[in-house]
Amino acid sequence: MSEPAQPSHRRPGPRSAEWFARAAKTIPGGVNSPVRAFNGVGGTPAFIDHARGAYIYDVDGNEYVDYVGSFGPMILGHADPAVVEAVQKQAAKGLSFGAPTGLETELAELVCSMVDSIESVRMVNSGTEAAMTALRLARGHTGRNKVIKFAGNYHGHVDALLVNAGSGALTLGIPGSPGVPEAVVADTLVATYNDLDSVAEAFKAHGDDIACIMVEPVAGNMNCVPPVPGFLEGLRDLCDQYGALLVFDEVMTGFRVHPGCAQAHFGVRPDVTALGKIVGGGMPVGAVGGPRDVMETLAPTGPVYQAGTLSGHPLGMAAGIATLSQLRDGSVHKAIAPQLDKLLAGLNERAQKHGIGFLTQRVGAMFGMFFTDAEQVSRFDDVAACDTEAFGRFFHTMLDNGVYLAPSAFEAAFISHAHDDTAIERTLDAADIAFATLAHP
Ligand SMILES: *Cc1c(COP(=O)(O)O)cnc(C)c1O
């Protein structure tokens, strides 16, 4: 590029801006989840009209190659025909009954058949609810109170876990949140991700009262940070040594990094798994699973109360079944891997060409982009040290050139089965312009 494009903010267009202004009058900040407001990158969010395959379309008619995938669920691509048909068929039979359906058992059977550590599973309505239930279950089952979590890991907006959380909470710089009383987080111990010593210290000090470790097996809410070799294995050993439960929050990694979830990818077996995102195929579904004896601590078999008017919702179950049944044999993940190889090789090549300090990390079908000269990012401090301002400018030039990334340097990126060569070439053409713009502002 002899004349690099200025960030023109051509996209999103006037209709999105009108909707955003109108939304802000009746919705706090105009959005129903904070990161959507573009506070991390500046500008006005695109309002979406529809999406298909690898592409998302805003109300101004702009087409974007999408790497948000609804923040993770859309591994098959948008509007997958089998998923849409399953939901439409079920909707015609009635939306919700407040009584059991066979669909719940079908999805439970699929989850149990795909995830080795899960023999029994309770459906809920979101990843937040799954994490909340997993924590209550671990406390109820062990009769202990304390939980170890990691700075930069996000487990939804559960009060007790909203301490040093990732994702939107990081973007906004909220270390916890007003509205969360100190007493509620008094039993939350915060350790350092990828630092076993910090966990061992917590056990040494409080081992008798630690109910569980809650961990993202790949940290996906501080960009994409894989566990260093031995980290997850070490957590397993510490839990066994002290009689605590190991809870994997696989809301993001579940069925994304491997058909058997991150636990299959890394070969470490948790006691309890929280699921969300892909398990609902784009509908609001979460799930908690584990061995039968642990799961039967939940009501009605056990004393730990948990319930939900819309839990196991027929439309969510239908979408989840139609999604997981396509992922089960591993062919989707196998097809995605070389596409992500091409994308990341192409991004790195173009960054290098323009002399931009840039690093990618990936596990399965999730990846991260870091503006840094470092060769590896494995701790939260490394992520925080990356150039978020460069990310913001990269983000906007990509958006202007038809590529939709998550509007925050702390979010992971997601590729789908629908990202074909055309989508990837378009992404790399946009990236060439975006890196050039960074090199010659
Ligand atoms: C997205 C996410 C959650 C929260 O799920 P919601 O459906 O947004 O409530 C919890 N844990 C992890 C690891 C997540 O990525």
Short mmCIF file of C-alpha atoms and ligand atoms in Angstrom, two decimals:
data_model
loop_
_atom_site.label_atom_id
_atom_site.label_comp_id
_atom_site.label_asym_id
_atom_site.label_seq_id
_atom_site.Cartn_x
_atom_site.Cartn_y
_atom_site.Cartn_z
CA MET A 1 0.00 0.00 0.00
CA SER A 2 1.61 3.26 -1.07
CA GLU A 3 -1.24 5.24 0.44
CA PRO A 4 -2.55 3.37 3.44
CA ALA A 5 -6.25 3.81 4.04
CA GLN A 6 -7.13 6.11 6.92
CA PRO A 7 -9.49 4.57 9.44
CA SER A 8 -12.57 6.02 7.82
CA HIS A 9 -15.25 4.50 10.03
CA ARG A 10 -17.28 3.88 6.88
CA ARG A 11 -18.71 0.93 8.69
CA PRO A 12 -20.97 0.57 10.55
CA GLY A 13 -23.24 3.01 8.70
CA PRO A 14 -25.99 5.53 9.54
CA ARG A 15 -28.72 2.98 10.25
CA SER A 16 -26.62 1.31 12.94
CA ALA A 17 -25.89 4.73 14.43
CA GLU A 18 -29.62 5.56 14.48
CA TRP A 19 -30.47 2.28 16.16
CA PHE A 20 -27.70 2.74 18.71
CA ALA A 21 -28.93 6.22 19.64
CA ARG A 22 -32.49 4.93 19.92
CA ALA A 23 -31.40 1.87 21.94
CA ALA A 24 -29.52 3.99 24.48
CA LYS A 25 -32.82 5.65 25.46
CA THR A 26 -34.43 2.44 26.74
CA ILE A 27 -31.51 0.01 27.25
CA PRO A 28 -28.56 0.78 29.56
CA GLY A 29 -25.73 1.77 27.19
CA GLY A 30 -27.88 0.59 24.28
CA VAL A 31 -26.77 -3.04 24.70
CA ASN A 32 -27.74 -6.14 26.64
CA SER A 33 -24.15 -7.25 27.28
CA PRO A 34 -21.43 -4.64 27.90
CA VAL A 35 -18.71 -5.70 25.43
CA ARG A 36 -21.15 -5.18 22.53
CA ALA A 37 -21.03 -1.42 23.15
CA PHE A 38 -17.54 -1.06 21.56
CA ASN A 39 -16.23 0.73 24.68
CA GLY A 40 -12.94 -1.17 24.32
CA VAL A 41 -12.30 0.07 20.76
CA GLY A 42 -14.40 3.22 20.42
CA GLY A 43 -17.05 3.91 17.79
CA THR A 44 -20.57 2.71 17.22
CA PRO A 45 -21.54 -0.96 17.16
CA ALA A 46 -22.96 -2.55 14.03
CA PHE A 47 -26.60 -3.53 14.47
CA ILE A 48 -27.11 -6.90 12.88
CA ASP A 49 -29.88 -7.83 10.48
CA HIS A 50 -28.98 -11.42 9.71
CA ALA A 51 -26.10 -13.86 9.33
CA ARG A 52 -25.32 -16.88 7.17
CA GLY A 53 -22.34 -19.20 7.12
CA ALA A 54 -19.12 -17.25 7.75
CA TYR A 55 -20.79 -13.87 7.17
CA ILE A 56 -22.78 -11.42 9.24
CA TYR A 57 -24.82 -8.52 7.74
CA ASP A 58 -25.63 -5.24 9.43
CA VAL A 59 -28.71 -3.05 9.04
CA ASP A 60 -26.85 -0.82 6.56
CA GLY A 61 -26.35 -3.81 4.27
CA ASN A 62 -22.63 -4.28 5.02
CA GLU A 63 -21.30 -7.81 4.80
CA TYR A 64 -18.56 -8.91 7.21
CA VAL A 65 -16.51 -12.08 7.58
CA ASP A 66 -17.40 -12.95 11.18
CA TYR A 67 -14.89 -14.10 13.82
CA VAL A 68 -17.19 -13.49 16.78
CA GLY A 69 -19.64 -16.29 16.07
CA SER A 70 -21.97 -14.98 18.78
CA PHE A 71 -18.94 -15.16 21.12
CA GLY A 72 -18.46 -18.85 20.51
CA PRO A 73 -21.60 -20.89 19.85
CA MET A 74 -21.65 -20.75 16.03
CA ILE A 75 -19.00 -23.37 15.26
CA LEU A 76 -21.07 -24.69 12.34
CA GLY A 77 -21.43 -21.21 10.87
CA HIS A 78 -24.50 -18.99 11.06
CA ALA A 79 -27.97 -20.31 10.21
CA ASP A 80 -26.80 -23.88 9.76
CA PRO A 81 -29.68 -25.49 7.82
CA ALA A 82 -30.02 -28.55 10.10
CA VAL A 83 -30.04 -26.42 13.27
CA VAL A 84 -32.54 -23.92 11.87
CA GLU A 85 -34.82 -26.71 10.68
CA ALA A 86 -34.70 -28.47 14.05
CA VAL A 87 -35.67 -25.25 15.85
CA GLN A 88 -38.45 -24.44 13.38
CA LYS A 89 -39.93 -27.92 13.66
CA GLN A 90 -39.85 -27.79 17.44
CA ALA A 91 -41.29 -24.26 17.60
CA ALA A 92 -44.33 -25.43 15.67
CA LYS A 93 -45.05 -27.94 18.45
CA GLY A 94 -45.15 -25.31 21.19
CA LEU A 95 -42.43 -23.30 22.85
CA SER A 96 -42.19 -24.50 26.45
CA PHE A 97 -44.06 -26.86 28.72
CA GLY A 98 -42.55 -26.82 32.21
CA ALA A 99 -42.60 -30.62 32.05
CA PRO A 100 -39.96 -33.05 30.81
CA THR A 101 -39.43 -33.75 27.11
CA GLY A 102 -37.44 -36.47 25.38
CA LEU A 103 -35.27 -33.76 23.84
CA GLU A 104 -33.60 -33.10 27.21
CA THR A 105 -32.59 -36.76 27.50
CA GLU A 106 -31.37 -36.83 23.90
CA LEU A 107 -29.08 -33.85 24.50
CA ALA A 108 -27.95 -35.26 27.88
CA GLU A 109 -27.08 -38.57 26.17
CA LEU A 110 -25.11 -36.74 23.48
CA VAL A 111 -23.16 -34.73 26.07
CA CYS A 112 -22.42 -37.86 28.14
CA SER A 113 -21.31 -39.78 25.06
CA MET A 114 -18.94 -37.01 23.95
CA VAL A 115 -17.48 -35.86 27.28
CA ASP A 116 -15.67 -38.64 29.17
CA SER A 117 -15.96 -37.15 32.66
CA ILE A 118 -19.72 -36.56 32.39
CA GLU A 119 -22.18 -39.31 33.39
CA SER A 120 -25.04 -37.04 34.36
CA VAL A 121 -25.90 -33.51 33.30
CA ARG A 122 -28.28 -30.73 34.41
CA MET A 123 -29.40 -28.19 31.79
CA VAL A 124 -29.61 -24.48 32.64
CA ASN A 125 -30.10 -21.31 30.60
CA SER A 126 -26.66 -19.69 30.36
CA GLY A 127 -22.98 -20.15 31.05
CA THR A 128 -23.30 -17.89 34.08
CA GLU A 129 -25.93 -20.19 35.55
CA ALA A 130 -23.78 -23.23 34.77
CA ALA A 131 -20.79 -21.74 36.63
CA MET A 132 -22.99 -20.65 39.54
CA THR A 133 -24.51 -24.12 39.81
CA ALA A 134 -21.10 -25.82 39.53
CA LEU A 135 -19.81 -23.70 42.43
CA ARG A 136 -22.84 -24.40 44.64
CA LEU A 137 -22.63 -28.09 43.79
CA ALA A 138 -18.91 -28.24 44.66
CA ARG A 139 -19.54 -26.46 47.97
CA GLY A 140 -22.57 -28.62 48.78
CA HIS A 141 -20.84 -31.86 47.84
CA THR A 142 -17.64 -31.20 49.79
CA GLY A 143 -19.19 -29.28 52.69
CA ARG A 144 -16.46 -26.66 52.23
CA ASN A 145 -16.71 -22.97 51.41
CA LYS A 146 -13.67 -21.65 49.60
CA VAL A 147 -13.08 -21.52 45.85
CA ILE A 148 -9.86 -20.81 44.00
CA LYS A 149 -10.24 -18.86 40.77
CA PHE A 150 -7.69 -17.24 38.48
CA ALA A 151 -7.17 -13.57 37.68
CA GLY A 152 -8.34 -12.99 34.12
CA ASN A 153 -10.62 -16.05 34.07
CA TYR A 154 -14.30 -15.25 33.58
CA HIS A 155 -17.11 -17.44 34.81
CA GLY A 156 -20.08 -15.27 33.91
CA HIS A 157 -21.33 -12.59 36.28
CA VAL A 158 -21.70 -14.89 39.30
CA ASP A 159 -21.25 -12.70 42.42
CA ALA A 160 -18.67 -14.92 44.15
CA LEU A 161 -16.60 -15.29 40.98
CA LEU A 162 -16.71 -11.68 39.81
CA VAL A 163 -13.28 -10.95 41.23
CA ASN A 164 -10.43 -10.17 38.87
CA ALA A 165 -12.64 -11.40 36.06
CA GLY A 166 -11.82 -11.33 32.36
CA SER A 167 -13.82 -10.40 29.26
CA GLY A 168 -16.08 -7.34 29.49
CA ALA A 169 -15.05 -6.86 33.11
CA LEU A 170 -11.42 -6.48 32.00
CA THR A 171 -12.25 -4.20 29.11
CA LEU A 172 -14.14 -1.96 31.50
CA GLY A 173 -11.42 -2.19 34.12
CA ILE A 174 -13.80 -3.37 36.82
CA PRO A 175 -11.92 -5.40 39.45
CA GLY A 176 -15.04 -7.04 40.85
CA SER A 177 -18.11 -4.84 40.82
CA PRO A 178 -20.16 -2.53 42.98
CA GLY A 179 -23.15 -4.52 44.15
CA VAL A 180 -21.03 -7.49 45.15
CA PRO A 181 -20.70 -7.32 48.96
CA GLU A 182 -17.30 -8.15 50.44
CA ALA A 183 -18.87 -10.97 52.43
CA VAL A 184 -19.91 -12.70 49.20
CA VAL A 185 -16.33 -12.86 47.90
CA ALA A 186 -14.73 -13.53 51.29
CA ASP A 187 -14.34 -17.21 50.36
CA THR A 188 -12.95 -16.52 46.87
CA LEU A 189 -9.18 -16.98 46.57
CA VAL A 190 -7.56 -15.52 43.45
CA ALA A 191 -4.53 -17.30 42.00
CA THR A 192 -2.36 -16.63 38.94
CA TYR A 193 -3.20 -18.51 35.74
CA ASN A 194 -0.41 -20.82 34.59
CA ASP A 195 1.33 -20.47 37.97
CA LEU A 196 0.96 -23.67 40.02
CA ASP A 197 2.91 -22.21 42.94
CA SER A 198 0.22 -19.60 43.51
CA VAL A 199 -2.35 -22.41 43.73
CA ALA A 200 -0.20 -24.56 46.02
CA GLU A 201 0.14 -21.58 48.38
CA ALA A 202 -3.62 -21.15 48.57
CA PHE A 203 -3.98 -24.85 49.41
CA LYS A 204 -1.27 -24.65 52.04
CA ALA A 205 -3.08 -21.80 53.75
CA HIS A 206 -6.70 -22.98 53.37
CA GLY A 207 -6.55 -26.61 52.15
CA ASP A 208 -9.18 -27.96 54.58
CA ASP A 209 -11.80 -25.49 53.44
CA ILE A 210 -11.26 -25.39 49.67
CA ALA A 211 -14.30 -26.84 47.90
CA CYS A 212 -12.97 -26.48 44.38
CA ILE A 213 -10.70 -24.91 41.84
CA MET A 214 -12.68 -23.17 39.10
CA VAL A 215 -10.63 -22.76 35.94
CA GLU A 216 -10.97 -22.10 32.23
CA PRO A 217 -8.84 -24.94 30.78
CA VAL A 218 -7.88 -22.50 28.02
CA ALA A 219 -8.19 -18.92 29.22
CA GLY A 220 -10.50 -17.39 26.63
CA ASN A 221 -11.62 -14.24 28.38
CA MET A 222 -8.17 -12.66 28.45
CA ASN A 223 -7.72 -13.17 24.71
CA CYS A 224 -6.60 -16.81 24.07
CA VAL A 225 -4.10 -18.19 26.56
CA PRO A 226 -3.49 -21.96 26.55
CA PRO A 227 -2.45 -23.74 29.74
CA VAL A 228 1.33 -24.26 29.97
CA PRO A 229 2.37 -27.94 30.01
CA GLY A 230 1.77 -29.41 33.47
CA PHE A 231 -0.58 -26.67 34.68
CA LEU A 232 -3.89 -28.54 34.39
CA GLU A 233 -2.22 -31.78 35.52
CA GLY A 234 -0.86 -29.93 38.57
CA LEU A 235 -4.32 -28.60 39.42
CA ARG A 236 -5.67 -32.15 39.23
CA ASP A 237 -2.94 -33.38 41.62
CA LEU A 238 -3.53 -30.59 44.14
CA CYS A 239 -7.27 -31.25 44.15
CA ASP A 240 -6.66 -34.97 44.74
CA GLN A 241 -4.16 -34.24 47.50
CA TYR A 242 -6.53 -31.91 49.39
CA GLY A 243 -9.89 -33.53 48.57
CA ALA A 244 -11.15 -30.57 46.54
CA LEU A 245 -13.10 -30.81 43.29
CA LEU A 246 -11.59 -29.67 40.00
CA VAL A 247 -14.18 -27.68 38.06
CA PHE A 248 -13.46 -26.94 34.40
CA ASP A 249 -15.42 -23.99 33.12
CA GLU A 250 -15.74 -25.22 29.53
CA VAL A 251 -18.46 -22.75 28.60
CA MET A 252 -16.17 -21.44 25.85
CA THR A 253 -13.84 -24.41 25.23
CA GLY A 254 -16.55 -27.10 25.36
CA PHE A 255 -16.94 -28.74 21.91
CA ARG A 256 -14.81 -25.94 20.41
CA VAL A 257 -11.26 -27.07 21.07
CA HIS A 258 -12.15 -30.75 20.62
CA PRO A 259 -15.39 -32.76 20.24
CA GLY A 260 -14.65 -34.11 23.73
CA CYS A 261 -13.95 -30.58 25.09
CA ALA A 262 -10.63 -29.24 26.44
CA GLN A 263 -10.44 -32.12 28.91
CA ALA A 264 -10.07 -34.53 25.97
CA HIS A 265 -7.63 -32.23 24.17
CA PHE A 266 -5.34 -32.00 27.21
CA GLY A 267 -6.09 -35.40 28.77
CA VAL A 268 -6.96 -34.03 32.21
CA ARG A 269 -10.20 -35.17 33.84
CA PRO A 270 -12.18 -32.63 35.88
CA ASP A 271 -14.76 -33.61 38.51
CA VAL A 272 -17.34 -31.10 37.34
CA THR A 273 -17.71 -29.39 33.97
CA ALA A 274 -19.65 -26.20 33.20
CA LEU A 275 -20.87 -25.92 29.61
CA GLY A 276 -22.61 -23.21 27.58
CA LYS A 277 -22.29 -21.55 24.19
CA ILE A 278 -21.92 -24.47 21.68
CA VAL A 279 -24.03 -26.86 23.80
CA GLY A 280 -27.05 -24.71 22.87
CA GLY A 281 -26.12 -24.25 19.21
CA GLY A 282 -26.89 -20.50 19.39
CA MET A 283 -29.83 -20.74 21.81
CA PRO A 284 -29.56 -19.77 25.52
CA VAL A 285 -28.42 -23.06 27.08
CA GLY A 286 -25.88 -23.95 29.73
CA ALA A 287 -25.18 -27.26 31.46
CA VAL A 288 -23.37 -28.72 34.44
CA GLY A 289 -22.10 -32.28 34.29
CA GLY A 290 -19.97 -34.78 36.18
CA PRO A 291 -19.96 -38.22 37.76
CA ARG A 292 -23.37 -39.49 38.87
CA ASP A 293 -22.59 -39.44 42.60
CA VAL A 294 -21.55 -35.78 42.45
CA MET A 295 -24.44 -34.72 40.22
CA GLU A 296 -27.00 -36.48 42.43
CA THR A 297 -26.08 -34.03 45.18
CA LEU A 298 -28.46 -31.72 43.25
CA ALA A 299 -32.20 -31.60 43.98
CA PRO A 300 -34.38 -33.62 43.66
CA THR A 301 -32.01 -36.56 44.42
CA GLY A 302 -29.85 -34.52 46.78
CA PRO A 303 -30.01 -31.50 49.09
CA VAL A 304 -28.34 -28.84 46.89
CA TYR A 305 -31.14 -26.75 45.44
CA GLN A 306 -31.14 -25.75 41.79
CA ALA A 307 -34.06 -25.12 39.45
CA GLY A 308 -35.24 -23.30 36.33
CA THR A 309 -38.64 -22.50 34.81
CA LEU A 310 -37.23 -22.61 31.27
CA SER A 311 -34.34 -25.04 31.88
CA GLY A 312 -34.06 -27.72 29.22
CA HIS A 313 -36.04 -25.45 26.92
CA PRO A 314 -37.26 -27.41 23.87
CA LEU A 315 -35.87 -24.96 21.30
CA GLY A 316 -32.47 -24.87 23.00
CA MET A 317 -32.40 -28.65 23.25
CA ALA A 318 -33.33 -29.00 19.57
CA ALA A 319 -30.53 -26.60 18.53
CA GLY A 320 -28.05 -28.31 20.84
CA ILE A 321 -28.86 -31.79 19.52
CA ALA A 322 -28.63 -30.63 15.89
CA THR A 323 -25.25 -29.01 16.64
CA LEU A 324 -23.55 -31.66 18.78
CA SER A 325 -24.66 -34.49 16.52
CA GLN A 326 -22.68 -32.82 13.70
CA LEU A 327 -19.60 -32.36 15.90
CA ARG A 328 -19.55 -35.82 17.41
CA ASP A 329 -17.47 -37.69 14.81
CA GLY A 330 -14.72 -35.04 14.78
CA SER A 331 -14.98 -34.30 11.05
CA VAL A 332 -15.95 -30.66 11.61
CA HIS A 333 -12.93 -30.02 13.83
CA LYS A 334 -10.73 -31.84 11.35
CA ALA A 335 -11.97 -29.62 8.52
CA ILE A 336 -11.57 -26.40 10.52
CA ALA A 337 -7.92 -27.02 11.52
CA PRO A 338 -6.27 -26.43 8.11
CA GLN A 339 -8.44 -23.35 7.53
CA LEU A 340 -7.26 -21.85 10.80
CA ASP A 341 -3.68 -22.80 9.87
CA LYS A 342 -4.05 -20.81 6.64
CA LEU A 343 -5.62 -17.85 8.41
CA LEU A 344 -2.98 -17.60 11.14
CA ALA A 345 -0.04 -18.18 8.78
CA GLY A 346 -1.44 -15.47 6.50
CA LEU A 347 -1.96 -13.00 9.36
CA ASN A 348 1.55 -13.54 10.70
CA GLU A 349 3.06 -13.22 7.25
CA ARG A 350 1.31 -9.89 6.63
CA ALA A 351 2.15 -8.51 10.07
CA GLN A 352 5.80 -9.36 9.46
CA LYS A 353 5.74 -7.77 6.01
CA HIS A 354 4.62 -4.48 7.57
CA GLY A 355 6.92 -4.79 10.58
CA ILE A 356 4.16 -5.05 13.18
CA GLY A 357 4.85 -6.90 16.46
CA PHE A 358 2.11 -9.52 16.33
CA LEU A 359 1.52 -12.95 17.83
CA THR A 360 -1.21 -15.55 17.41
CA GLN A 361 -2.13 -18.40 19.78
CA ARG A 362 -4.69 -21.12 19.15
CA VAL A 363 -6.27 -24.23 20.55
CA GLY A 364 -8.63 -26.19 18.30
CA ALA A 365 -11.09 -23.78 16.71
CA MET A 366 -10.37 -20.78 18.96
CA PHE A 367 -7.50 -18.34 18.60
CA GLY A 368 -6.07 -15.06 19.83
CA MET A 369 -4.27 -12.11 18.25
CA PHE A 370 -1.79 -10.11 20.35
CA PHE A 371 -0.06 -6.87 19.49
CA THR A 372 3.24 -7.59 21.18
CA ASP A 373 6.85 -8.45 20.44
CA ALA A 374 6.70 -11.34 22.94
CA GLU A 375 7.04 -14.90 21.64
CA GLN A 376 4.44 -16.31 23.99
CA VAL A 377 1.66 -14.94 26.18
CA SER A 378 0.92 -17.20 29.15
CA ARG A 379 0.10 -14.94 32.11
CA PHE A 380 -2.49 -12.29 32.62
CA ASP A 381 0.25 -9.66 33.04
CA ASP A 382 1.57 -10.56 29.56
CA VAL A 383 -1.89 -9.97 28.10
CA ALA A 384 -2.27 -6.67 29.94
CA ALA A 385 1.10 -5.55 28.54
CA CYS A 386 -0.07 -5.90 24.91
CA ASP A 387 -0.84 -2.80 22.85
CA THR A 388 -4.62 -2.37 23.15
CA GLU A 389 -4.49 0.92 21.28
CA ALA A 390 -2.95 -0.84 18.26
CA PHE A 391 -5.65 -3.49 18.54
CA GLY A 392 -8.32 -0.77 18.48
CA ARG A 393 -6.96 0.70 15.26
CA PHE A 394 -6.53 -2.75 13.71
CA PHE A 395 -10.09 -3.61 14.72
CA HIS A 396 -11.54 -0.52 13.02
CA THR A 397 -9.59 -0.94 9.78
CA MET A 398 -10.65 -4.58 9.65
CA LEU A 399 -14.27 -3.54 10.23
CA ASP A 400 -14.00 -0.88 7.50
CA ASN A 401 -12.73 -3.59 5.19
CA GLY A 402 -15.44 -6.12 5.95
CA VAL A 403 -14.07 -8.23 8.81
CA TYR A 404 -15.91 -8.42 12.10
CA LEU A 405 -13.66 -9.09 15.12
CA ALA A 406 -14.69 -8.99 18.76
CA PRO A 407 -14.56 -5.34 19.89
CA SER A 408 -11.99 -5.93 22.64
CA ALA A 409 -8.35 -6.98 22.89
CA PHE A 410 -9.37 -9.34 25.70
CA GLU A 411 -11.71 -11.58 23.72
CA ALA A 412 -10.78 -14.82 21.96
CA ALA A 413 -11.64 -15.17 18.27
CA PHE A 414 -13.70 -17.98 16.77
CA ILE A 415 -13.61 -19.64 13.38
CA SER A 416 -16.38 -21.84 12.00
CA HIS A 417 -16.82 -24.73 9.63
CA ALA A 418 -18.21 -22.22 7.12
CA HIS A 419 -14.96 -20.21 6.85
CA ASP A 420 -13.90 -21.34 3.37
CA ASP A 421 -10.92 -20.14 1.32
CA THR A 422 -12.84 -17.13 0.02
CA ALA A 423 -13.65 -15.94 3.55
CA ILE A 424 -10.06 -16.40 4.62
CA GLU A 425 -8.61 -14.63 1.59
CA ARG A 426 -10.95 -11.69 2.20
CA THR A 427 -9.78 -11.59 5.82
CA LEU A 428 -6.13 -11.58 4.78
CA ASP A 429 -6.69 -8.83 2.20
CA ALA A 430 -8.28 -6.71 4.92
CA ALA A 431 -5.45 -7.56 7.33
CA ASP A 432 -2.88 -6.42 4.77
CA ILE A 433 -4.52 -3.00 4.74
CA ALA A 434 -4.95 -2.95 8.53
CA PHE A 435 -1.31 -3.81 9.26
CA ALA A 436 -0.16 -1.26 6.64
CA THR A 437 -2.32 1.37 8.34
CA LEU A 438 -0.72 0.54 11.68
CA ALA A 439 2.75 0.78 10.15
CA HIS A 440 2.00 4.19 8.52
CA PRO A 441 -0.60 5.90 10.70
C1 LIG B 1 -19.16 -16.92 28.14
C2 LIG B 1 -18.61 -17.53 29.36
C3 LIG B 1 -19.35 -17.65 30.54
C4 LIG B 1 -20.70 -17.00 30.72
O1 LIG B 1 -21.66 -17.53 29.87
P1 LIG B 1 -22.98 -16.66 29.57
O2 LIG B 1 -23.80 -17.55 28.71
O3 LIG B 1 -22.51 -15.40 28.93
O4 LIG B 1 -23.63 -16.39 30.89
C5 LIG B 1 -18.81 -18.34 31.59
N1 LIG B 1 -17.59 -18.90 31.49
C6 LIG B 1 -16.84 -18.80 30.38
C7 LIG B 1 -15.51 -19.47 30.33
C8 LIG B 1 -17.32 -18.11 29.29
O5 LIG B 1 -16.55 -17.97 28.19
#
